[in-house]
CSV table of C-alpha atoms in Angstrom, one decimal:
chain,number,residue,atom,x,y,z
A,3,MET,CA,0.2,0.3,-0.2
A,4,GLU,CA,2.1,3.1,-1.5
A,5,VAL,CA,1.2,5.8,0.7
A,6,SER,CA,0.5,9.8,-0.7
A,7,GLU,CA,3.0,12.8,0.1
A,8,GLY,CA,-0.7,14.8,-0.4
A,9,THR,CA,-4.0,14.6,0.8
A,10,SER,CA,-6.4,12.2,1.1
A,11,ASN,CA,-8.0,12.6,-2.0
A,12,GLN,CA,-4.5,11.9,-3.7
A,13,ARG,CA,-4.9,7.6,-4.9
A,14,SER,CA,-1.9,5.3,-3.5
A,15,THR,CA,-1.7,1.7,-5.0
A,16,VAL,CA,-4.4,0.0,-2.0
A,17,CYS,CA,-6.9,2.3,-4.2
A,18,ASP,CA,-6.1,0.2,-7.4
A,19,ASN,CA,-6.4,-2.4,-5.1
A,20,ALA,CA,-9.8,-2.0,-3.7
A,21,ILE,CA,-13.1,-3.2,-5.0
A,22,ASP,CA,-15.0,-0.7,-8.0
A,23,GLN,CA,-15.4,2.3,-6.1
A,24,ASN,CA,-14.9,1.8,-2.4
A,25,ARG,CA,-11.3,3.0,-2.6
A,26,PHE,CA,-9.6,4.7,-0.4
A,27,SER,CA,-5.5,6.2,0.7
A,28,LEU,CA,-3.5,7.0,3.5
A,29,PRO,CA,-1.8,10.7,3.8
A,30,SER,CA,1.3,9.7,4.8
A,31,VAL,CA,2.4,10.6,8.0
A,32,THR,CA,6.0,11.7,8.3
A,33,SER,CA,8.3,14.2,9.8
A,34,ASP,CA,7.6,16.9,6.7
A,35,VAL,CA,3.6,16.1,7.4
A,36,THR,CA,3.7,16.7,11.2
A,37,SER,CA,5.4,19.8,10.6
A,38,SER,CA,3.0,21.2,7.7
A,39,GLY,CA,0.4,20.8,10.3
A,40,LYS,CA,-1.2,17.7,8.2
A,41,LEU,CA,-1.0,15.7,11.1
A,42,SER,CA,-4.3,16.2,12.3
A,43,GLU,CA,-5.9,15.4,9.0
A,44,TYR,CA,-4.6,11.9,8.4
A,45,ILE,CA,-5.5,10.8,11.7
A,46,ASP,CA,-9.0,11.9,10.9
A,47,PHE,CA,-8.9,10.1,7.8
A,48,ILE,CA,-8.0,7.0,9.8
A,49,ASP,CA,-10.8,7.4,12.4
A,50,ARG,CA,-13.4,8.8,9.9
A,51,TYR,CA,-13.1,5.4,7.4
A,52,PHE,CA,-11.3,2.9,9.3
A,53,THR,CA,-12.4,0.6,12.5
A,54,HIS,CA,-10.0,-0.2,14.1
A,55,TYR,CA,-10.0,-4.1,15.9
A,56,PHE,CA,-7.1,-5.5,18.3
A,57,CYS,CA,-6.2,-8.5,18.9
A,58,ASP,CA,-4.9,-9.0,22.2
A,59,LYS,CA,-3.7,-12.5,21.0
A,60,THR,CA,-1.0,-11.0,18.5
A,61,LYS,CA,-1.2,-7.6,19.6
A,62,LEU,CA,-1.8,-6.5,15.9
A,63,LEU,CA,-4.3,-4.2,14.7
A,64,PHE,CA,-6.7,-4.0,11.9
A,65,LEU,CA,-8.1,-1.6,10.1
A,66,GLN,CA,-11.7,-2.5,8.8
A,67,HIS,CA,-12.5,0.3,6.2
A,68,THR,CA,-15.9,1.3,5.7
A,69,ASN,CA,-16.6,-1.2,2.6
A,70,ALA,CA,-16.3,-3.9,5.2
A,71,LEU,CA,-13.9,-5.9,2.6
A,72,ILE,CA,-11.0,-4.4,3.1
A,73,CYS,CA,-8.9,-4.7,6.1
A,74,VAL,CA,-5.0,-3.1,6.9
A,75,VAL,CA,-3.5,-5.1,9.1
A,76,THR,CA,-0.7,-3.1,11.6
A,77,LEU,CA,1.4,-3.3,14.2
A,78,SER,CA,0.2,-2.3,17.5
A,79,ASP,CA,1.5,0.2,20.1
A,80,GLU,CA,1.5,-2.9,22.4
A,81,HIS,CA,3.5,-5.2,19.6
A,82,PRO,CA,6.4,-6.3,21.2
A,83,VAL,CA,8.6,-5.8,17.9
A,84,LEU,CA,7.4,-2.5,17.6
A,85,LYS,CA,9.2,-1.9,20.9
A,86,ALA,CA,12.2,-3.7,20.2
A,87,CYS,CA,12.4,-1.8,16.9
A,88,LYS,CA,12.2,1.2,19.0
A,89,GLU,CA,14.6,0.2,21.5
A,90,THR,CA,17.2,-1.3,18.7
A,91,VAL,CA,17.0,0.7,15.4
A,92,ARG,CA,19.8,-1.3,13.8
A,93,ASN,CA,20.0,-4.2,11.9
A,94,VAL,CA,15.5,-4.7,11.3
A,95,LYS,CA,14.8,-6.9,8.4
A,96,VAL,CA,11.6,-7.5,7.0
A,97,SER,CA,10.7,-10.3,4.8
A,98,TYR,CA,7.8,-11.6,3.0
A,99,GLN,CA,9.4,-14.8,2.0
A,100,LEU,CA,9.1,-16.8,5.0
A,101,SER,CA,11.3,-19.8,6.9
A,102,ASN,CA,8.6,-22.0,6.8
A,103,GLY,CA,9.1,-21.7,2.6
A,104,ILE,CA,5.8,-19.6,2.1
A,105,ASP,CA,6.3,-16.3,-0.3
A,106,ARG,CA,4.2,-13.6,0.1
A,107,SER,CA,6.1,-11.3,-1.5
A,108,ASN,CA,4.7,-9.5,-4.3
A,109,PRO,CA,1.0,-11.2,-4.9
A,110,LYS,CA,-0.6,-11.0,-8.0
A,111,VAL,CA,-4.4,-10.3,-8.1
A,112,SER,CA,-6.6,-9.0,-11.0
A,113,GLY,CA,-10.3,-8.3,-11.3
A,114,LYS,CA,-12.5,-7.9,-9.1
A,115,GLY,CA,-12.9,-10.9,-6.9
A,116,LYS,CA,-8.8,-10.1,-6.2
A,117,LYS,CA,-7.6,-13.7,-8.5
A,118,GLY,CA,-4.7,-15.1,-7.7
A,119,ALA,CA,-4.9,-13.9,-4.0
A,120,LYS,CA,-3.6,-16.4,-1.9
A,121,VAL,CA,-5.3,-17.2,1.2
A,122,VAL,CA,-3.9,-16.3,5.0
A,123,GLY,CA,-5.4,-18.9,7.5
A,124,LYS,CA,-5.8,-17.7,11.4
A,125,ASP,CA,-2.8,-18.0,13.5
A,126,GLU,CA,-0.7,-18.4,10.1
A,127,LEU,CA,2.7,-16.5,8.9
A,128,LEU,CA,2.2,-13.3,7.3
A,129,CYS,CA,5.9,-11.9,7.3
A,130,GLU,CA,8.7,-12.1,9.5
A,131,VAL,CA,10.8,-9.5,11.0
A,132,THR,CA,14.5,-9.6,12.2
A,133,ILE,CA,15.6,-7.8,14.8
A,134,GLY,CA,19.7,-8.6,15.0
A,135,GLU,CA,20.3,-12.2,15.2
A,136,THR,CA,16.1,-12.4,17.0
A,137,LEU,CA,13.6,-13.6,14.0
A,138,HIS,CA,10.2,-12.6,15.3
A,139,PRO,CA,7.1,-14.2,13.2
A,140,ILE,CA,4.3,-11.9,12.5
A,141,MET,CA,1.0,-14.5,12.8
A,142,CYS,CA,-2.0,-13.3,11.4
A,143,SER,CA,-5.1,-13.0,13.4
A,144,LEU,CA,-8.1,-13.7,11.0
A,145,SER,CA,-8.4,-15.4,7.7
A,146,GLY,CA,-8.3,-13.4,4.3
A,147,SER,CA,-7.0,-13.1,0.8
A,148,VAL,CA,-3.6,-11.6,1.0
A,149,ILE,CA,-4.1,-8.8,-1.8
A,150,GLU,CA,-1.3,-6.4,-1.5
A,151,VAL,CA,2.0,-7.1,1.2
A,152,ASN,CA,4.2,-3.6,1.8
A,153,GLU,CA,7.4,-3.9,0.4
A,154,LYS,CA,8.4,-0.6,1.2
A,155,LEU,CA,9.1,-2.0,4.5
A,156,VAL,CA,12.0,-4.8,2.7
A,157,GLU,CA,14.1,-1.6,1.8
A,158,ASN,CA,12.9,0.6,4.9
A,159,PRO,CA,11.9,-1.3,7.6
A,160,GLU,CA,12.5,1.8,9.9
A,161,LEU,CA,8.8,2.7,8.1
A,162,LEU,CA,7.6,-0.1,10.8
A,163,TRP,CA,7.9,1.5,13.6
A,164,THR,CA,8.1,5.2,12.7
A,165,ASP,CA,4.8,5.5,10.5
A,166,PRO,CA,2.7,1.7,11.6
A,167,ARG,CA,-0.9,3.1,10.9
A,168,GLY,CA,0.7,4.0,7.5
A,169,ARG,CA,3.3,3.7,5.5
A,170,GLY,CA,4.6,0.9,8.1
A,171,TYR,CA,1.6,-1.6,7.6
A,172,ILE,CA,2.0,-4.8,7.3
A,173,ALA,CA,-0.5,-6.2,4.7
A,174,VAL,CA,-3.9,-5.4,2.8
A,175,LEU,CA,-6.3,-8.3,3.3
A,176,MET,CA,-9.6,-9.1,1.6
A,177,LEU,CA,-12.4,-10.3,4.0
A,178,LYS,CA,-15.4,-13.1,3.2
A,179,ARG,CA,-18.6,-11.8,3.9
A,180,PRO,CA,-19.6,-13.3,7.1
A,181,ARG,CA,-22.6,-16.0,6.6
A,182,HIS,CA,-25.5,-16.4,8.5
A,183,GLY,CA,-26.8,-13.1,8.8
A,184,LYS,CA,-23.8,-12.3,11.1
A,185,SER,CA,-22.2,-9.4,11.6
A,186,PHE,CA,-18.7,-8.5,11.1
A,187,LEU,CA,-18.3,-8.1,14.7
A,188,GLU,CA,-20.1,-11.3,15.6
A,189,SER,CA,-17.9,-13.5,13.4
A,190,THR,CA,-14.4,-12.4,11.8
A,191,PHE,CA,-13.5,-9.8,14.8
A,192,LYS,CA,-15.1,-12.0,17.2
A,193,ASP,CA,-11.9,-12.6,19.6
A,194,MET,CA,-10.9,-8.7,19.2
A,195,GLN,CA,-11.8,-5.4,20.9
A,196,LEU,CA,-13.4,-3.2,19.3
A,197,VAL,CA,-11.5,0.6,20.2
A,198,HIS,CA,-12.9,2.7,17.6
A,199,LYS,CA,-15.9,2.6,15.5
A,200,SER,CA,-15.3,4.5,12.2
A,201,PRO,CA,-18.1,7.5,12.5
A,202,GLU,CA,-18.8,6.3,8.9
A,203,GLU,CA,-20.4,3.3,9.8
A,204,ILE,CA,-22.2,4.7,12.9
A,205,SER,CA,-24.0,7.1,10.0
A,206,GLU,CA,-24.6,4.2,8.0
A,207,GLU,CA,-26.2,2.3,11.1
A,208,ALA,CA,-28.5,5.6,12.3
A,209,GLU,CA,-29.7,5.6,8.5
A,210,ILE,CA,-30.3,1.7,8.1
A,211,GLU,CA,-32.4,2.4,11.9
A,212,ILE,CA,-34.3,5.1,10.8
A,213,THR,CA,-35.3,3.4,7.6
A,214,ILE,CA,-36.4,0.2,9.6
A,215,SER,CA,-38.8,2.7,12.2
A,216,ASP,CA,-39.8,4.8,9.3
A,217,ASN,CA,-41.0,1.3,7.4
A,218,SER,CA,-42.7,0.1,10.6
A,219,THR,CA,-44.2,3.1,11.2
A,220,SER,CA,-45.5,3.1,7.6
A,221,GLN,CA,-47.2,-0.7,7.6
A,222,GLU,CA,-48.6,0.6,10.7
A,223,THR,CA,-50.3,3.3,10.0
A,224,SER,CA,-51.7,1.2,6.5
A,225,SER,CA,-52.3,-1.9,8.8
A,226,LYS,CA,-54.9,0.6,10.5
A,227,ARG,CA,-56.4,2.3,7.0
A,228,SER,CA,-57.3,-1.0,6.0
A,229,GLY,CA,-59.0,-2.0,8.7
A,230,THR,CA,-62.8,-2.8,9.3
A,231,VAL,CA,-64.6,0.3,11.4
A,232,THR,CA,-67.0,-1.5,13.6
A,233,PRO,CA,-70.3,0.4,13.4
A,234,LEU,CA,-72.1,1.6,16.6
A,235,GLU,CA,-75.7,0.1,17.8
């Protein structure tokens, strides 16, 4: 997910990989952006269009876009790798060519269904971070299709701790829609903590509730109008 240096209306690689019109971009958070006063714009964008889920087991943060199917995987502030990287900023390497023989680098996907995307299962390796001589496996907390990995981390691993929710993201997953009428919170993210709900999602839920309420009122009114009036004796 290449993050643009400009405002949120500039498109990143993720935009090209997103579904149809459900596209988004992440303004970068770097020292020059901070000094120019755009940091608040970035934070507002992340908080407005993404619902955040925290997995206590893996210490990963999952940013689910308002289109529901796109999910950005990042390290949370509590992740031991993030803490270790901040303490030891040298000899840090990120690899998507895993020690178990799986190669997640440069996934080739195409079309609306993201044909060619490789599935990563819950508790499976997503990438590996080496700090000094210590190998840290980054395990995924849910199942999904890997539609993008952050190749920039291979060349610039410092992004992992300097911009973890922006250019230091781990991967972008495409989720499956929950079955049996369940919500994502009831299925995909059921073992995680909801730490922030996107205002856009809250607005959509409110509109649905209003629609349901209006329909219910309309049906009651229609039922009363079609009812039989009992004549007076």
